[in-house]
PDB file of N, CA and C in Angstrom:
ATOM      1  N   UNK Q1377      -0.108 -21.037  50.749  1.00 54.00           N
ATOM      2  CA  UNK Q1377      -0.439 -21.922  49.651  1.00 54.00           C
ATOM      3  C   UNK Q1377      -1.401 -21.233  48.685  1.00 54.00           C
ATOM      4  N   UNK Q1378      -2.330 -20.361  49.245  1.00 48.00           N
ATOM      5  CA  UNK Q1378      -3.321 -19.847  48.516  1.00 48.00           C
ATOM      6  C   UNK Q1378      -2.494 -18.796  47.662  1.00 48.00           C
ATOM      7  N   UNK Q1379      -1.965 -18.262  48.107  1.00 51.00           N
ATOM      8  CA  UNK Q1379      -0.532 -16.892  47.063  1.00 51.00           C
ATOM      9  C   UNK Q1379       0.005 -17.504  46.297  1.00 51.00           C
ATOM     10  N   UNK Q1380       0.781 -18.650  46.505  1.00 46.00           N
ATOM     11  CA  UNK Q1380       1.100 -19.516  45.171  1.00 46.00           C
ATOM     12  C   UNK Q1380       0.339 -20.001  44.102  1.00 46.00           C
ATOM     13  N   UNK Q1381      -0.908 -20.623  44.240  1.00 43.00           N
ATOM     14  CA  UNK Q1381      -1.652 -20.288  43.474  1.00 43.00           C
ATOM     15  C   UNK Q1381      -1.913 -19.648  42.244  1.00 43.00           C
ATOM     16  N   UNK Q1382      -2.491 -18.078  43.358  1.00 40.00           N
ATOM     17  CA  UNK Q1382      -2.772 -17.231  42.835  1.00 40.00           C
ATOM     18  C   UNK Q1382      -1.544 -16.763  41.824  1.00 40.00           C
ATOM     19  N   UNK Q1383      -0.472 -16.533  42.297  1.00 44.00           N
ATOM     20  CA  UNK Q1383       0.980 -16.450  41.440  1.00 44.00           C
ATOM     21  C   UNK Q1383       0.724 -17.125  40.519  1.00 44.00           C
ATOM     22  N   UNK Q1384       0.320 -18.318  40.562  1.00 46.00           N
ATOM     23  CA  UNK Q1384       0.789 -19.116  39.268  1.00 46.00           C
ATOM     24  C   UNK Q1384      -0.555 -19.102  38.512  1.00 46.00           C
ATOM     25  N   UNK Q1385      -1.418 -18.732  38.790  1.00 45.00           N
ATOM     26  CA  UNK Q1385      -3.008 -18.146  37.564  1.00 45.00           C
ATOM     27  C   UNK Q1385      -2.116 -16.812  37.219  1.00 45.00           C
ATOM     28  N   UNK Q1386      -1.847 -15.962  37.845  1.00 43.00           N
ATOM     29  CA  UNK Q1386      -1.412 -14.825  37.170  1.00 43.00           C
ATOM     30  C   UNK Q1386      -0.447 -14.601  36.044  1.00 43.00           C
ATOM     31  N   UNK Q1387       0.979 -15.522  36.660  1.00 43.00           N
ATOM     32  CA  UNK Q1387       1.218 -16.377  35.411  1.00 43.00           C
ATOM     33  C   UNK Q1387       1.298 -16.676  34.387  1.00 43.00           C
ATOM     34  N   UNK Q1388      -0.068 -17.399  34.282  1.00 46.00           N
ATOM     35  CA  UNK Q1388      -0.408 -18.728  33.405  1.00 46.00           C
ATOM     36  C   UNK Q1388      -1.052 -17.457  32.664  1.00 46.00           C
ATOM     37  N   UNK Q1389      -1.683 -16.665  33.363  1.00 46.00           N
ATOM     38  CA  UNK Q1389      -3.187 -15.604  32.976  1.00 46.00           C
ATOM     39  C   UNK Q1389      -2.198 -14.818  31.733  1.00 46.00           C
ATOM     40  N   UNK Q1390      -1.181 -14.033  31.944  1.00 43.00           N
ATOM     41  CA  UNK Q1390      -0.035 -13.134  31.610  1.00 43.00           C
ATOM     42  C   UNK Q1390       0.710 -13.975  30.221  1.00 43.00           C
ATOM     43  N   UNK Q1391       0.901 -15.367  30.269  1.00 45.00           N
ATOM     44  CA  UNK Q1391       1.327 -15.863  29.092  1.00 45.00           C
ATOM     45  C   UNK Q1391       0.483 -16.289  27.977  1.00 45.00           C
ATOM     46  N   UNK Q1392      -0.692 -16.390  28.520  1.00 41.00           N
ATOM     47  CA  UNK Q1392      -1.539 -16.846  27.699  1.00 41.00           C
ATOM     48  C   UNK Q1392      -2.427 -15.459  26.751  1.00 41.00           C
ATOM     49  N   UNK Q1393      -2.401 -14.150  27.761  1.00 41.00           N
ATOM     50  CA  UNK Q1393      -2.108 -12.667  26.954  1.00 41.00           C
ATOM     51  C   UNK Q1393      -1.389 -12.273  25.974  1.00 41.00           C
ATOM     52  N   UNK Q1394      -0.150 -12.949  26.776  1.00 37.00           N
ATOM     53  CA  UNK Q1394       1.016 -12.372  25.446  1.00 37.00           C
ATOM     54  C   UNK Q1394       1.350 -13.562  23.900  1.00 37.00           C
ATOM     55  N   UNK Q1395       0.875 -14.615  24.348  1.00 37.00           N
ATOM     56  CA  UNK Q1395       0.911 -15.671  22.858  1.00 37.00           C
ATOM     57  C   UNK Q1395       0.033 -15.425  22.267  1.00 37.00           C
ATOM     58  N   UNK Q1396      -1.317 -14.425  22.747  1.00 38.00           N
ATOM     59  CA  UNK Q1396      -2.381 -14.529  22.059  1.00 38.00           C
ATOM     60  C   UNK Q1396      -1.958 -13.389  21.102  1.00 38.00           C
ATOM     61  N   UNK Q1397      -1.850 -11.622  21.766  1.00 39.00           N
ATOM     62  CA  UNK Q1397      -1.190 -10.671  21.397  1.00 39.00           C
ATOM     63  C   UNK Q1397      -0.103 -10.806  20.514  1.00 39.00           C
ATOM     64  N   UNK Q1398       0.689 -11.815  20.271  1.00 35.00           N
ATOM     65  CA  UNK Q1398       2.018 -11.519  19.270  1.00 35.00           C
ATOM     66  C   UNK Q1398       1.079 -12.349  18.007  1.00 35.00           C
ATOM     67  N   UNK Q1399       0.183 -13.410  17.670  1.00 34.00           N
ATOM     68  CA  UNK Q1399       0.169 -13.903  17.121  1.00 34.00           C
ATOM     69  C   UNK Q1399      -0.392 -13.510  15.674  1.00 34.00           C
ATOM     70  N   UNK Q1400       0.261 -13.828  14.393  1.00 37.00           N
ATOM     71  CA  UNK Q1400       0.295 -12.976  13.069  1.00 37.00           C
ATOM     72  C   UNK Q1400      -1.317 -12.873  12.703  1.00 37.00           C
ATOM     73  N   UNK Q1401      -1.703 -11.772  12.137  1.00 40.00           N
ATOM     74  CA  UNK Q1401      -2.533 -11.895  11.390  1.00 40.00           C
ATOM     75  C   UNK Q1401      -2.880 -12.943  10.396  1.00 40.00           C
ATOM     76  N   UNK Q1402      -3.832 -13.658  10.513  1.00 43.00           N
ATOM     77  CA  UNK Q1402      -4.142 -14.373   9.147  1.00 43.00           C
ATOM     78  C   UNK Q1402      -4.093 -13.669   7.704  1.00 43.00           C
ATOM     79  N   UNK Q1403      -3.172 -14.231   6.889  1.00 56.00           N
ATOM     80  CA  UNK Q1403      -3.422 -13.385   5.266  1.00 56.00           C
ATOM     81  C   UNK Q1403      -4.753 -14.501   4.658  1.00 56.00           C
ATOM     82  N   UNK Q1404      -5.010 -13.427   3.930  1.00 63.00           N
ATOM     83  CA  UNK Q1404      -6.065 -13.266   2.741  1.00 63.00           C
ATOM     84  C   UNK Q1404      -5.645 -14.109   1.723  1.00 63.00           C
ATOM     85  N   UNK Q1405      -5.942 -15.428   1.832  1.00 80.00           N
ATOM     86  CA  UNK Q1405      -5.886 -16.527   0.907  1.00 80.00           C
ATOM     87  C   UNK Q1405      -6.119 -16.742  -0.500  1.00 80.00           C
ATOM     88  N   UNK Q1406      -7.675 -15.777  -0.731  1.00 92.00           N
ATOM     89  CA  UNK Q1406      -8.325 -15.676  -1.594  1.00 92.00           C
ATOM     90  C   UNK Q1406      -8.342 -14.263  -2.459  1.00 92.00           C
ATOM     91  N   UNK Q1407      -7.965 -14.889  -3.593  1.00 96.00           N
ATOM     92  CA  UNK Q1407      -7.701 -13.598  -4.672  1.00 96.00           C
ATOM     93  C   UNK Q1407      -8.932 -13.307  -5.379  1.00 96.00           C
ATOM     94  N   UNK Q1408      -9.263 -11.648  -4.713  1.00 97.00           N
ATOM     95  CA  UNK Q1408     -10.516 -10.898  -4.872  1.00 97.00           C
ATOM     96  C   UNK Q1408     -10.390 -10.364  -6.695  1.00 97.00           C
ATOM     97  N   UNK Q1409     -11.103 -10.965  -7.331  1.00 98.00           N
ATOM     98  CA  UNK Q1409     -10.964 -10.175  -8.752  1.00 98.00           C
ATOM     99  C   UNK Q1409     -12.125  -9.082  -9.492  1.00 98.00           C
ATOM    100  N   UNK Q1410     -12.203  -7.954  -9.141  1.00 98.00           N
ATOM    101  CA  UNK Q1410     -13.769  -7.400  -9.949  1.00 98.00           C
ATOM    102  C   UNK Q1410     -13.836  -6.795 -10.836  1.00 98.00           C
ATOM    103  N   UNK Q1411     -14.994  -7.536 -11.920  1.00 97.00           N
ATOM    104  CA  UNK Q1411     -14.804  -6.928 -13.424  1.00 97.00           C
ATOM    105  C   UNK Q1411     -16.223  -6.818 -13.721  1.00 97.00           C
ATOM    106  N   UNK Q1412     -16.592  -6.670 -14.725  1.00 97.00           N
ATOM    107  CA  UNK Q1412     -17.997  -6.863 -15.791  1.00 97.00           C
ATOM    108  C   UNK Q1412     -18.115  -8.233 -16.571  1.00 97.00           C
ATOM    109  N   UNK Q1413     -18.991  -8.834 -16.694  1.00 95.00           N
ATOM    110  CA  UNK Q1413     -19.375  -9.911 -17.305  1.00 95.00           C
ATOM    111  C   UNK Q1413     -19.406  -9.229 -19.002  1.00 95.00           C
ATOM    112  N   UNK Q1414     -19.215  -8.476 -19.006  1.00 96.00           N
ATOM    113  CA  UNK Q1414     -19.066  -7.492 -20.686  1.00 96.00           C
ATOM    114  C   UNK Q1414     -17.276  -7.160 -20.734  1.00 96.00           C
ATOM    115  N   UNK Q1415     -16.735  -7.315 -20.384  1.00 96.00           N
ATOM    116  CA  UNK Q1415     -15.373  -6.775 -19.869  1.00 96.00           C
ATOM    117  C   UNK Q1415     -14.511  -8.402 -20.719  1.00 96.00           C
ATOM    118  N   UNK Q1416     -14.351  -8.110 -21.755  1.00 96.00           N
ATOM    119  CA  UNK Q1416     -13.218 -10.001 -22.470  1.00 96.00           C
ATOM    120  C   UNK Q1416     -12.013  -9.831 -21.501  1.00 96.00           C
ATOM    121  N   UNK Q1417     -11.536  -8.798 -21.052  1.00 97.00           N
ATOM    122  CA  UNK Q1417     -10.303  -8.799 -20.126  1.00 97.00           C
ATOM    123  C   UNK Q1417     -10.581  -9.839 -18.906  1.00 97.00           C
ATOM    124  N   UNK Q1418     -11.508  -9.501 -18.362  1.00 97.00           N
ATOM    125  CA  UNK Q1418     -12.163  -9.891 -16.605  1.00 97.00           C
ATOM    126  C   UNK Q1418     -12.734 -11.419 -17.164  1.00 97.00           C
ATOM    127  N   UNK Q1419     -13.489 -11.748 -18.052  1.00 97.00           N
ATOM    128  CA  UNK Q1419     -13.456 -12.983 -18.597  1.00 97.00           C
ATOM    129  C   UNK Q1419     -12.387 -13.952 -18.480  1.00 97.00           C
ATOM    130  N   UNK Q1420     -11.164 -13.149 -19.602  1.00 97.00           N
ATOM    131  CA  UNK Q1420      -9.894 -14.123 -19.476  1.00 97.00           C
ATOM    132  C   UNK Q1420      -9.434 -14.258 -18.391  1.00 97.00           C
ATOM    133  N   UNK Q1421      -9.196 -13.177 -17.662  1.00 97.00           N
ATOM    134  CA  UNK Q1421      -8.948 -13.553 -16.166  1.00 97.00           C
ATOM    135  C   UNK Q1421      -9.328 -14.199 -15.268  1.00 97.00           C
ATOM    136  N   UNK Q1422     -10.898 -14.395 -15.429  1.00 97.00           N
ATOM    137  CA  UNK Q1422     -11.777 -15.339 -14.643  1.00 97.00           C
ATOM    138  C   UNK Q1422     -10.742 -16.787 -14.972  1.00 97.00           C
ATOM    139  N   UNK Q1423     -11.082 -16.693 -16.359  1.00 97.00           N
ATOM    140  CA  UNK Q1423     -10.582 -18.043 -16.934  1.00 97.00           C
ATOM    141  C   UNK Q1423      -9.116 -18.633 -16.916  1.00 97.00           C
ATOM    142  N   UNK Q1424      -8.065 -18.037 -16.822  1.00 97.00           N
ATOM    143  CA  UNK Q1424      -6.703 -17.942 -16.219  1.00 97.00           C
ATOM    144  C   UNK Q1424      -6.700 -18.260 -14.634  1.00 97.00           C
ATOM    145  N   UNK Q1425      -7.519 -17.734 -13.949  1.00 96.00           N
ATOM    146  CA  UNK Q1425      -7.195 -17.596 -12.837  1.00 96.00           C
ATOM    147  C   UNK Q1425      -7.970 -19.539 -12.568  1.00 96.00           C
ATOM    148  N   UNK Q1426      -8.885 -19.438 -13.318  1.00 96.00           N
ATOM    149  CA  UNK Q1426      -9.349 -20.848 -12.946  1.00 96.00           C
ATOM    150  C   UNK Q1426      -8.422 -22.365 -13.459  1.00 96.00           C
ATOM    151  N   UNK Q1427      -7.915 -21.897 -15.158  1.00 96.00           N
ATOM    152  CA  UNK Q1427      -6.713 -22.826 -15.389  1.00 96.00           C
ATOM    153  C   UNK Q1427      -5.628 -23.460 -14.244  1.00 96.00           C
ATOM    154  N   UNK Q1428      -5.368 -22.131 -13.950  1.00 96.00           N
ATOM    155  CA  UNK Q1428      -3.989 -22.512 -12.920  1.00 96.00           C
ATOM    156  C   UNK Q1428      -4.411 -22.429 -11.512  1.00 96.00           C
ATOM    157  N   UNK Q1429      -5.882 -23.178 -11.570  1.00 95.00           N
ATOM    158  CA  UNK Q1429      -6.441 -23.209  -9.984  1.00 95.00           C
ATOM    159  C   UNK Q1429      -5.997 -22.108  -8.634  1.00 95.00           C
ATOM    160  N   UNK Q1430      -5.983 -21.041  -8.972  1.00 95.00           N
ATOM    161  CA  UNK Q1430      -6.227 -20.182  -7.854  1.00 95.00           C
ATOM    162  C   UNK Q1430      -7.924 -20.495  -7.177  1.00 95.00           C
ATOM    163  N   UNK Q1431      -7.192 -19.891  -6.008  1.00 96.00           N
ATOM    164  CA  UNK Q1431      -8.756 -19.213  -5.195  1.00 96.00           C
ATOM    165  C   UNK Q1431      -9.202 -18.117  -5.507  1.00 96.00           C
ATOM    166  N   UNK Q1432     -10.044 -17.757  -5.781  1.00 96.00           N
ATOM    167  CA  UNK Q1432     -10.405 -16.990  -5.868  1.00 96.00           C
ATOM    168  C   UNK Q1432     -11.983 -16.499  -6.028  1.00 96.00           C
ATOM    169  N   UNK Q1433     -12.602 -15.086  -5.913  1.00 97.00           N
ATOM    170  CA  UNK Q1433     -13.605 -15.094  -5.432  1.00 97.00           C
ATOM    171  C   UNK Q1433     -14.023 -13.470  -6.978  1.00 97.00           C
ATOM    172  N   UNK Q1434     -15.332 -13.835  -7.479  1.00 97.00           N
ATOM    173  CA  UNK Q1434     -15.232 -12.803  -8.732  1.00 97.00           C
ATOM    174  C   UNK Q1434     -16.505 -11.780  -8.420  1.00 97.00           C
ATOM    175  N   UNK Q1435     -16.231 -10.744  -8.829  1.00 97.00           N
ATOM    176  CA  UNK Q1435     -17.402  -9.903  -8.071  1.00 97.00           C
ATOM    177  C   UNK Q1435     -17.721  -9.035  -9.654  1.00 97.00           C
ATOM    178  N   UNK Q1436     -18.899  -9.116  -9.730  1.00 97.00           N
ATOM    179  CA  UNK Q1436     -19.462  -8.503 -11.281  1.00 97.00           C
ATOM    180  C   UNK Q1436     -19.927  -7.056 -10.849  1.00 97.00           C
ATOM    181  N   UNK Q1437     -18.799  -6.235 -11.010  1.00 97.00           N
ATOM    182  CA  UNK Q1437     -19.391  -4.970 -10.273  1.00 97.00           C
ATOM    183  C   UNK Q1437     -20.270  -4.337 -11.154  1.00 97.00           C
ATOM    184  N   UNK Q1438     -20.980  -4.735 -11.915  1.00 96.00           N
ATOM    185  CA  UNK Q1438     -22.234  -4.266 -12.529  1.00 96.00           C
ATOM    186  C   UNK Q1438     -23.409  -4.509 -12.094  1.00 96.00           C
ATOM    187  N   UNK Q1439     -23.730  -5.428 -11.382  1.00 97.00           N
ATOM    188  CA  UNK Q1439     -24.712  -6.348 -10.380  1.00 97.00           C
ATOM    189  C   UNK Q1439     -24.408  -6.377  -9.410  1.00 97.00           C
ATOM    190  N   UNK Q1440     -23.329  -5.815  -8.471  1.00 97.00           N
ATOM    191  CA  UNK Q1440     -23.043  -5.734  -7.203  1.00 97.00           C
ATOM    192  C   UNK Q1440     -22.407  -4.684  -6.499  1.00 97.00           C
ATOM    193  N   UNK Q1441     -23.137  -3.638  -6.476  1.00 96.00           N
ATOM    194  CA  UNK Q1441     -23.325  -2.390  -6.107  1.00 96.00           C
ATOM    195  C   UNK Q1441     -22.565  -2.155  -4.527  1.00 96.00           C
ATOM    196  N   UNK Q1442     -22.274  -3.698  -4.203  1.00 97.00           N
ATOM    197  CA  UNK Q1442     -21.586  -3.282  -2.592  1.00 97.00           C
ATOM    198  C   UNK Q1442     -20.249  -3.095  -3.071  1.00 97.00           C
ATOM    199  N   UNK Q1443     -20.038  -4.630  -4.149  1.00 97.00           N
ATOM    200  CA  UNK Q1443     -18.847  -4.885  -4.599  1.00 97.00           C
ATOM    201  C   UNK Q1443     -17.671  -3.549  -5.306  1.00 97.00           C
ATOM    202  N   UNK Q1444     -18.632  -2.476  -6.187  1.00 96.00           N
ATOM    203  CA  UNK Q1444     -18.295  -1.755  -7.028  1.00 96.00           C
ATOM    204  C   UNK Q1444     -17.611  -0.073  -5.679  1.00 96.00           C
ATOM    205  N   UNK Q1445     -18.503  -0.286  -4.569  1.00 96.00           N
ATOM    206  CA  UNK Q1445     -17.881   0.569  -3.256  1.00 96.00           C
ATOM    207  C   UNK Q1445     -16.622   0.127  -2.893  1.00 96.00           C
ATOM    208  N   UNK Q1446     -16.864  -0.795  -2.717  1.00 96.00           N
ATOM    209  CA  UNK Q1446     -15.820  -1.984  -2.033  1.00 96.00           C
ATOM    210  C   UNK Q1446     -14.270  -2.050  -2.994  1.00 96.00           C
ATOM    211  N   UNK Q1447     -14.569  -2.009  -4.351  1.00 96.00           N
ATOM    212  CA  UNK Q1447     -13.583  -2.169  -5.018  1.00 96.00           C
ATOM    213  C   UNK Q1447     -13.019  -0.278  -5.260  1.00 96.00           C
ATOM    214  N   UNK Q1448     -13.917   0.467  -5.255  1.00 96.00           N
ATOM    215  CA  UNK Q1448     -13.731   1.827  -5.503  1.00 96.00           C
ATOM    216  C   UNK Q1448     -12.851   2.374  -3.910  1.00 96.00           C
ATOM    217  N   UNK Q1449     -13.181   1.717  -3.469  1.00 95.00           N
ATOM    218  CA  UNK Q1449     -12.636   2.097  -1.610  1.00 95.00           C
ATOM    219  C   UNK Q1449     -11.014   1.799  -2.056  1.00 95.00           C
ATOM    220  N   UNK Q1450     -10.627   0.636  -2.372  1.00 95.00           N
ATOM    221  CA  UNK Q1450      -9.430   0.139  -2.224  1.00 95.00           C
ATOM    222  C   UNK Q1450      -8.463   0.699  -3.247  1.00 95.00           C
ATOM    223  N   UNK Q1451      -9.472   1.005  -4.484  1.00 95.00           N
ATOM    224  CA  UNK Q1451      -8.322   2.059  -5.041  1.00 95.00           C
ATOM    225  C   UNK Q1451      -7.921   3.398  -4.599  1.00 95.00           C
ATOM    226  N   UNK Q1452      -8.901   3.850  -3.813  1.00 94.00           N
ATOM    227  CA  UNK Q1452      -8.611   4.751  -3.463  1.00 94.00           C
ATOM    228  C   UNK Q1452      -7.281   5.334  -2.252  1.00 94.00           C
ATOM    229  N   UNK Q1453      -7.816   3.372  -1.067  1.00 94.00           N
ATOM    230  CA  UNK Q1453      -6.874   3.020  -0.440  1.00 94.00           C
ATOM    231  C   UNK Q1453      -5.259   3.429  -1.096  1.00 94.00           C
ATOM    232  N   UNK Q1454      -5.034   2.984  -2.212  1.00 93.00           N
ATOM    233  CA  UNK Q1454      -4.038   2.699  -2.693  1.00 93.00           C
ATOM    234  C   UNK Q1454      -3.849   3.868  -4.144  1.00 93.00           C
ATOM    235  N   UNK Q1455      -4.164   4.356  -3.437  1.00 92.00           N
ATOM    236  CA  UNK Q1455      -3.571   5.704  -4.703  1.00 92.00           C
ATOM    237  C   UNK Q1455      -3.836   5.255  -5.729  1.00 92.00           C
ATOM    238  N   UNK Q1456      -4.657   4.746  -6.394  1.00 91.00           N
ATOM    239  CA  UNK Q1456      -5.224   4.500  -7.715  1.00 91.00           C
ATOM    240  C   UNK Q1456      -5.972   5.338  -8.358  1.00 91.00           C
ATOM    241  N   UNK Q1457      -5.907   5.950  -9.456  1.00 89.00           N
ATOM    242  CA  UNK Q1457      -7.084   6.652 -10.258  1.00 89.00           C
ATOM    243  C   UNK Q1457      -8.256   5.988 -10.181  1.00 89.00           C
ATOM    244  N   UNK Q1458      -9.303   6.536 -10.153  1.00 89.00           N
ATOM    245  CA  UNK Q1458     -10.556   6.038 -10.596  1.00 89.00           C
ATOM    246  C   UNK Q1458     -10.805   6.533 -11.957  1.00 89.00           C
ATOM    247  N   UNK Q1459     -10.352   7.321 -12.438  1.00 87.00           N
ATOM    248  CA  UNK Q1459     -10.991   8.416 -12.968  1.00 87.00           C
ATOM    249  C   UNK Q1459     -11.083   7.467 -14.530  1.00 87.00           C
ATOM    250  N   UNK Q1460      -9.967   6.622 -14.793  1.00 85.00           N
ATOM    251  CA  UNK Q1460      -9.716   6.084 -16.203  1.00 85.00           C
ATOM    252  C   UNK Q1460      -9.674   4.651 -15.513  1.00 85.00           C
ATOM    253  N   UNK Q1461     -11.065   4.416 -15.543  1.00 87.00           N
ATOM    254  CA  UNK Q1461     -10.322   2.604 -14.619  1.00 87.00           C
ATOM    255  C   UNK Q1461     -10.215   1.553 -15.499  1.00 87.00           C
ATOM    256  N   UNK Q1462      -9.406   0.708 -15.250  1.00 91.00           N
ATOM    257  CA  UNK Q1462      -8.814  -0.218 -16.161  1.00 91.00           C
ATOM    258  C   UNK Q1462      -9.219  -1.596 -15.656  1.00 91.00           C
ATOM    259  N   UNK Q1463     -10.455  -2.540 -16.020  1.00 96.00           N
ATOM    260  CA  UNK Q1463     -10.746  -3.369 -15.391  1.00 96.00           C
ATOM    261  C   UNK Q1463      -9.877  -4.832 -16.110  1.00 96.00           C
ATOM    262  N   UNK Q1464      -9.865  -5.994 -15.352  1.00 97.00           N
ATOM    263  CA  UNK Q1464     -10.538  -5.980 -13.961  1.00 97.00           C
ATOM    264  C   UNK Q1464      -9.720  -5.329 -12.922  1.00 97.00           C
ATOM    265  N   UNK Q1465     -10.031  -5.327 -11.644  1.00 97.00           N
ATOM    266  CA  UNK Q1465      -9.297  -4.850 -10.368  1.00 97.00           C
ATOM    267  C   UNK Q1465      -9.276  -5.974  -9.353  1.00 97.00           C
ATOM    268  N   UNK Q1466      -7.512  -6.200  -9.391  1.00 97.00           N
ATOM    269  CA  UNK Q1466      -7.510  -7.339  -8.490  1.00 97.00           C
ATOM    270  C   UNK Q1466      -7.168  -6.975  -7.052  1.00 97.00           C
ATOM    271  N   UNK Q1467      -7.561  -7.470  -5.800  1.00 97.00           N
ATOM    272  CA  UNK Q1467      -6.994  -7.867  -4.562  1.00 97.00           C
ATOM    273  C   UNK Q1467      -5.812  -9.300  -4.583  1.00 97.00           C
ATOM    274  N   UNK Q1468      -5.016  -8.841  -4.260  1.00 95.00           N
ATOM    275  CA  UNK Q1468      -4.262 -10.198  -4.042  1.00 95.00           C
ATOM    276  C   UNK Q1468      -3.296  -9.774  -2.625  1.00 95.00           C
ATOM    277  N   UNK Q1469      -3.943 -10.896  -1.515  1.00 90.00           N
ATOM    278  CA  UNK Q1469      -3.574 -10.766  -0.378  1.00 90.00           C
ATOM    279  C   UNK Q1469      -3.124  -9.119   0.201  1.00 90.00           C
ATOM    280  N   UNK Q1470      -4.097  -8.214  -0.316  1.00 91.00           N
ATOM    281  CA  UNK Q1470      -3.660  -6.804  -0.028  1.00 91.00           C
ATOM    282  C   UNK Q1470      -3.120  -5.971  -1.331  1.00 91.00           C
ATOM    283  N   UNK Q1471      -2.332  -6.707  -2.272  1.00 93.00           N
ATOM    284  CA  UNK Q1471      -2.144  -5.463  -2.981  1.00 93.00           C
ATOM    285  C   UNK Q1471      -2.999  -5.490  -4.512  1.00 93.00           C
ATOM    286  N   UNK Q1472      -3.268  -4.658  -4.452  1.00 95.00           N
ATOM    287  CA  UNK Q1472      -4.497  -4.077  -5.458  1.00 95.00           C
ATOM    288  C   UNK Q1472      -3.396  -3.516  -6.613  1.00 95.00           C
ATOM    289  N   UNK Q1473      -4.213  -4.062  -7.992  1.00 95.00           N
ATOM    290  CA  UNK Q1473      -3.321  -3.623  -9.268  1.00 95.00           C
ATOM    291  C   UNK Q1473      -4.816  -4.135 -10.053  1.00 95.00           C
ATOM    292  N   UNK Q1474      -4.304  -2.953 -11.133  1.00 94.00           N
ATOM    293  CA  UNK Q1474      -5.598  -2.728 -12.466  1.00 94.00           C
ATOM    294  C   UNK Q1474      -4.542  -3.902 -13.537  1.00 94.00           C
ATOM    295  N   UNK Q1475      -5.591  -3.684 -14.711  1.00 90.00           N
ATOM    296  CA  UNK Q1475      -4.735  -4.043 -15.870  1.00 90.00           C
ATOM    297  C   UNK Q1475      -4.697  -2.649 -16.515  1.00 90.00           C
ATOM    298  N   UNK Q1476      -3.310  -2.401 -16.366  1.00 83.00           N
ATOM    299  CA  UNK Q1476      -3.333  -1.106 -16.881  1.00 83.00           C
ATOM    300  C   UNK Q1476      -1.691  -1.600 -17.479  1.00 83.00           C
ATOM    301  N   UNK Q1477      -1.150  -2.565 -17.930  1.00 78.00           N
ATOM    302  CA  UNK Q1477       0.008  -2.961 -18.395  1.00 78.00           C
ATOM    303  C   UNK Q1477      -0.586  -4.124 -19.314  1.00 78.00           C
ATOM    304  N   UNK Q1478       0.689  -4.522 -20.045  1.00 90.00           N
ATOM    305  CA  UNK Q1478       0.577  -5.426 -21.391  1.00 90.00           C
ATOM    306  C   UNK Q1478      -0.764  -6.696 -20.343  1.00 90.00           C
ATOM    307  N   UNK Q1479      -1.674  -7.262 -21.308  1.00 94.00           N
ATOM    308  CA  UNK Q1479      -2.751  -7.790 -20.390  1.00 94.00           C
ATOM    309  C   UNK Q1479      -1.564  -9.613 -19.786  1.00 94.00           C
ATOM    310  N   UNK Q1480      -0.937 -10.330 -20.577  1.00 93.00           N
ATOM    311  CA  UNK Q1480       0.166 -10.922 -20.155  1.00 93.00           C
ATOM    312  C   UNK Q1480       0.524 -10.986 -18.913  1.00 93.00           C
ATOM    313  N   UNK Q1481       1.301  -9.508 -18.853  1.00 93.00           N
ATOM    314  CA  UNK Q1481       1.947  -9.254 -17.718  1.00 93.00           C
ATOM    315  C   UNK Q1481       1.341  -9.155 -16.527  1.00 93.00           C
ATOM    316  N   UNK Q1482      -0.045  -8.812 -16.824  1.00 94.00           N
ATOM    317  CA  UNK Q1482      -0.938  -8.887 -15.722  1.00 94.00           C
ATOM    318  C   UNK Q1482      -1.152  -9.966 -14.961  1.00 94.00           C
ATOM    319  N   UNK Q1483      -1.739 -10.783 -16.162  1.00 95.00           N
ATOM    320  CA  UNK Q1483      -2.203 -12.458 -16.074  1.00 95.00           C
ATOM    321  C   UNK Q1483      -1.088 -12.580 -15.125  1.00 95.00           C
ATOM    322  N   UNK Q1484       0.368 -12.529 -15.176  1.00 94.00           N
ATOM    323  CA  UNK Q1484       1.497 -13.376 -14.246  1.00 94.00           C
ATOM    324  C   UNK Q1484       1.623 -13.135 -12.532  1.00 94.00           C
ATOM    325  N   UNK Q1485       1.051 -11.564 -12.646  1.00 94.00           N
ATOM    326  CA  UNK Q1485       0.911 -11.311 -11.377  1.00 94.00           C
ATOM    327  C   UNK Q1485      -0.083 -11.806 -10.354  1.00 94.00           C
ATOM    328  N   UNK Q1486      -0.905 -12.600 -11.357  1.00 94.00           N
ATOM    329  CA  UNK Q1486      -1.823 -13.151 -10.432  1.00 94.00           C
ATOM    330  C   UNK Q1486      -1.245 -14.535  -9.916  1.00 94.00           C
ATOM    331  N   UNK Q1487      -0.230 -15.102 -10.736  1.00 92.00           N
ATOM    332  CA  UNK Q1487       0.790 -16.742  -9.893  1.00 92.00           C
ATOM    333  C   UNK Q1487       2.249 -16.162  -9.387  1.00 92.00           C
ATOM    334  N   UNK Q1488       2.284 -14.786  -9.361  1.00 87.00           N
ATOM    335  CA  UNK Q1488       3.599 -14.578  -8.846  1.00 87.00           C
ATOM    336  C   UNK Q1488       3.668 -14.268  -7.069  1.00 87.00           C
TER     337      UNK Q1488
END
């Protein structure tokens, strides 16, 4: 009786491993945007992004010296120039894009 048991914690132990192990990553809800408070681009965008109620979270990389690493990391992540940067620089659930296209076309990628 005591082996059965134990069988069945081992089991229980073994499934409750593997539902934990397959289960998806949580995505990134919140659309990371970082610009300059001097920047009319990163402005409108603030302001777009707030029209059409996104989440989102705004980082003034002129005043936030973690933010401006943080955002310099991910271009780098992602094969981006630094060298000519085109603000603002968005995160959206992972993929990182400048405005470096018609500013429009940009704006859409942030509800697409």
């Amino acid at each position: 009786m005591k082996s059965f048991f134990l069988t069945i914690f081992f089991l229980f132990s073994i499934q409750i491993g593997l539902s934990q192990e397959y289960k998806p990553k949580s995505e990134q809800k919140t659309i990371l945007i970082y610009g300059s408070d001097t920047c009319h681009y990163c402005i409108d965008t603030k302001k777009f992004a707030e029209e059409h109620q996104l989440k989102f979270i705004y980082f003034d990389i002129d005043k936030d010296e973690k933010a401006l690493k943080e955002m310099l990391t991910k271009l780098r992540q992602n094969n981006i120039s630094t060298s000519n940067l085109n603000l603002p620089v968005v995160d959206k659930k992972g993929l990182v894009f400048t405005n470096e296209i018609d500013f429009s076309s940009f704006l859409k990628k942030l509800i697409e």
